């Protein structure tokens, strides 16, 4: 009996909410807040005409390697952004990958470049140590590392990265920390 009474109350509550929804005053207010088709996109232009609206491109950094300023990591162990000019380095071809000339560990230090991290010399699928050979899946650097342009974002990015150490803001250690908290049996 008590249970039935409770159900009745719930049903009345739901009916009340439904009635609110059809209240003409509230419906009117809703209508006023509706946006026109020209307002619903990120750009404030008509969505039906592409001829006048041009995407913003901005310019890539022109500083040559050795003169550019490293960009703070977006989050811990994110692939670092490329801070320097890439003129003459692209495309990365099967027989020519100029990134390696400066970023292979044996060259990097003397050139002031960041050396490829340990993770790039391990097959991350199997855990196999490739003994100093670059994993083929890492050959196309630009698949993960990209340059940046400085243009205002249409929607402010609210993301705030949590770095666990000061060092992780400027360098990566994925291979050492990948299995943190994992206990293999
Ligand atoms: C002529 C040497 C040279 C070449 C070629 C080169 N780099 Fe660099 N790279 C550097 C140096 C030096 C830095 C450090 C920033 C500086 O001093 O300009 C750097 C920085 C970077 C960084 C940032 C590292 C960090 O710690 O934040 C990335 C990512 C990068 N390069 C990727 C590439 C990729 C991808 C290519 C190939 C398309 C490439 N580089 C080609 C020398 C080079
Ligand atoms: C599949 C994606 C991927 C590819 C391809 C790739 N990287 Fe990375 N790279 C990463 C990620 C993710 C990190 C950061 C985490 C880590 O240590 O592995 C990283 C880190 C780096 C770092 C920073 C090392 C440090 O000590 O802070 C350099 C330099 C770098 N990569 C250069 C390159 C170059 C040059 C190539 C091409 C030969 C390349 N990467 C290919 C994903 C990639």
Coordinates of N, CA and C in Angstrom, one line a residue, residues 117-138 175 178-179:
X117 N 63.4 9.8 -28.3 CA 63.3 9.1 -27.0 C 63.4 7.6 -27.2
X118 N 63.7 6.9 -26.1 CA 63.8 5.4 -26.1 C 62.6 4.7 -26.7
X119 N 61.4 5.3 -26.5 CA 60.2 4.7 -27.0 C 60.2 4.5 -28.5
X120 N 61.0 5.3 -29.3 CA 61.0 5.2 -30.7 C 61.9 4.1 -31.2
X121 N 62.6 3.5 -30.3 CA 63.5 2.4 -30.6 C 63.0 1.0 -30.1
X122 N 61.8 1.0 -29.8 CA 61.1 -0.2 -29.2 C 59.9 -0.5 -30.0
X123 N 59.6 -1.7 -30.3 CA 58.3 -2.0 -30.9 C 57.2 -2.0 -29.8
X124 N 56.5 -0.9 -29.7 CA 55.6 -0.7 -28.6 C 54.4 -1.7 -28.6
X125 N 54.2 -2.4 -29.7 CA 53.1 -3.4 -29.7 C 53.6 -4.7 -29.0
X126 N 54.9 -5.0 -29.1 CA 55.4 -6.3 -28.6 C 56.3 -6.1 -27.4
X127 N 56.8 -4.8 -27.3 CA 57.8 -4.5 -26.2 C 59.2 -4.9 -26.7
X128 N 59.4 -5.3 -27.9 CA 60.7 -5.8 -28.4 C 61.7 -4.6 -28.5
X129 N 62.9 -4.7 -27.9 CA 63.9 -3.7 -28.0 C 64.6 -3.9 -29.4
X130 N 64.5 -2.8 -30.1 CA 65.0 -2.9 -31.5 C 66.5 -2.5 -31.6
X131 N 67.2 -2.5 -30.5 CA 68.6 -2.3 -30.4 C 69.2 -1.1 -31.2
X132 N 68.6 0.0 -30.9 CA 69.1 1.2 -31.6 C 68.5 1.5 -33.0
X133 N 67.7 0.5 -33.5 CA 67.1 0.8 -34.8 C 65.7 1.4 -34.6
X134 N 65.4 2.5 -35.4 CA 64.2 3.2 -35.3 C 63.0 2.2 -35.7
X135 N 62.0 2.2 -34.9 CA 60.8 1.4 -35.3 C 60.2 2.0 -36.5
X136 N 59.9 1.1 -37.5 CA 59.4 1.6 -38.8 C 58.1 2.4 -38.6
X137 N 57.3 2.1 -37.6 CA 56.1 2.9 -37.4 C 56.3 4.3 -37.0
X138 N 57.6 4.6 -36.7 CA 57.9 6.0 -36.2 C 58.6 6.7 -37.3
X175 N 58.5 5.5 -22.1 CA 58.8 4.1 -22.0 C 59.1 3.7 -20.5
X178 N 55.2 4.0 -18.8 CA 54.1 3.4 -19.5 C 53.3 2.4 -18.6
X179 N 54.1 1.6 -17.9 CA 53.5 0.5 -17.2 C 53.2 0.9 -15.7

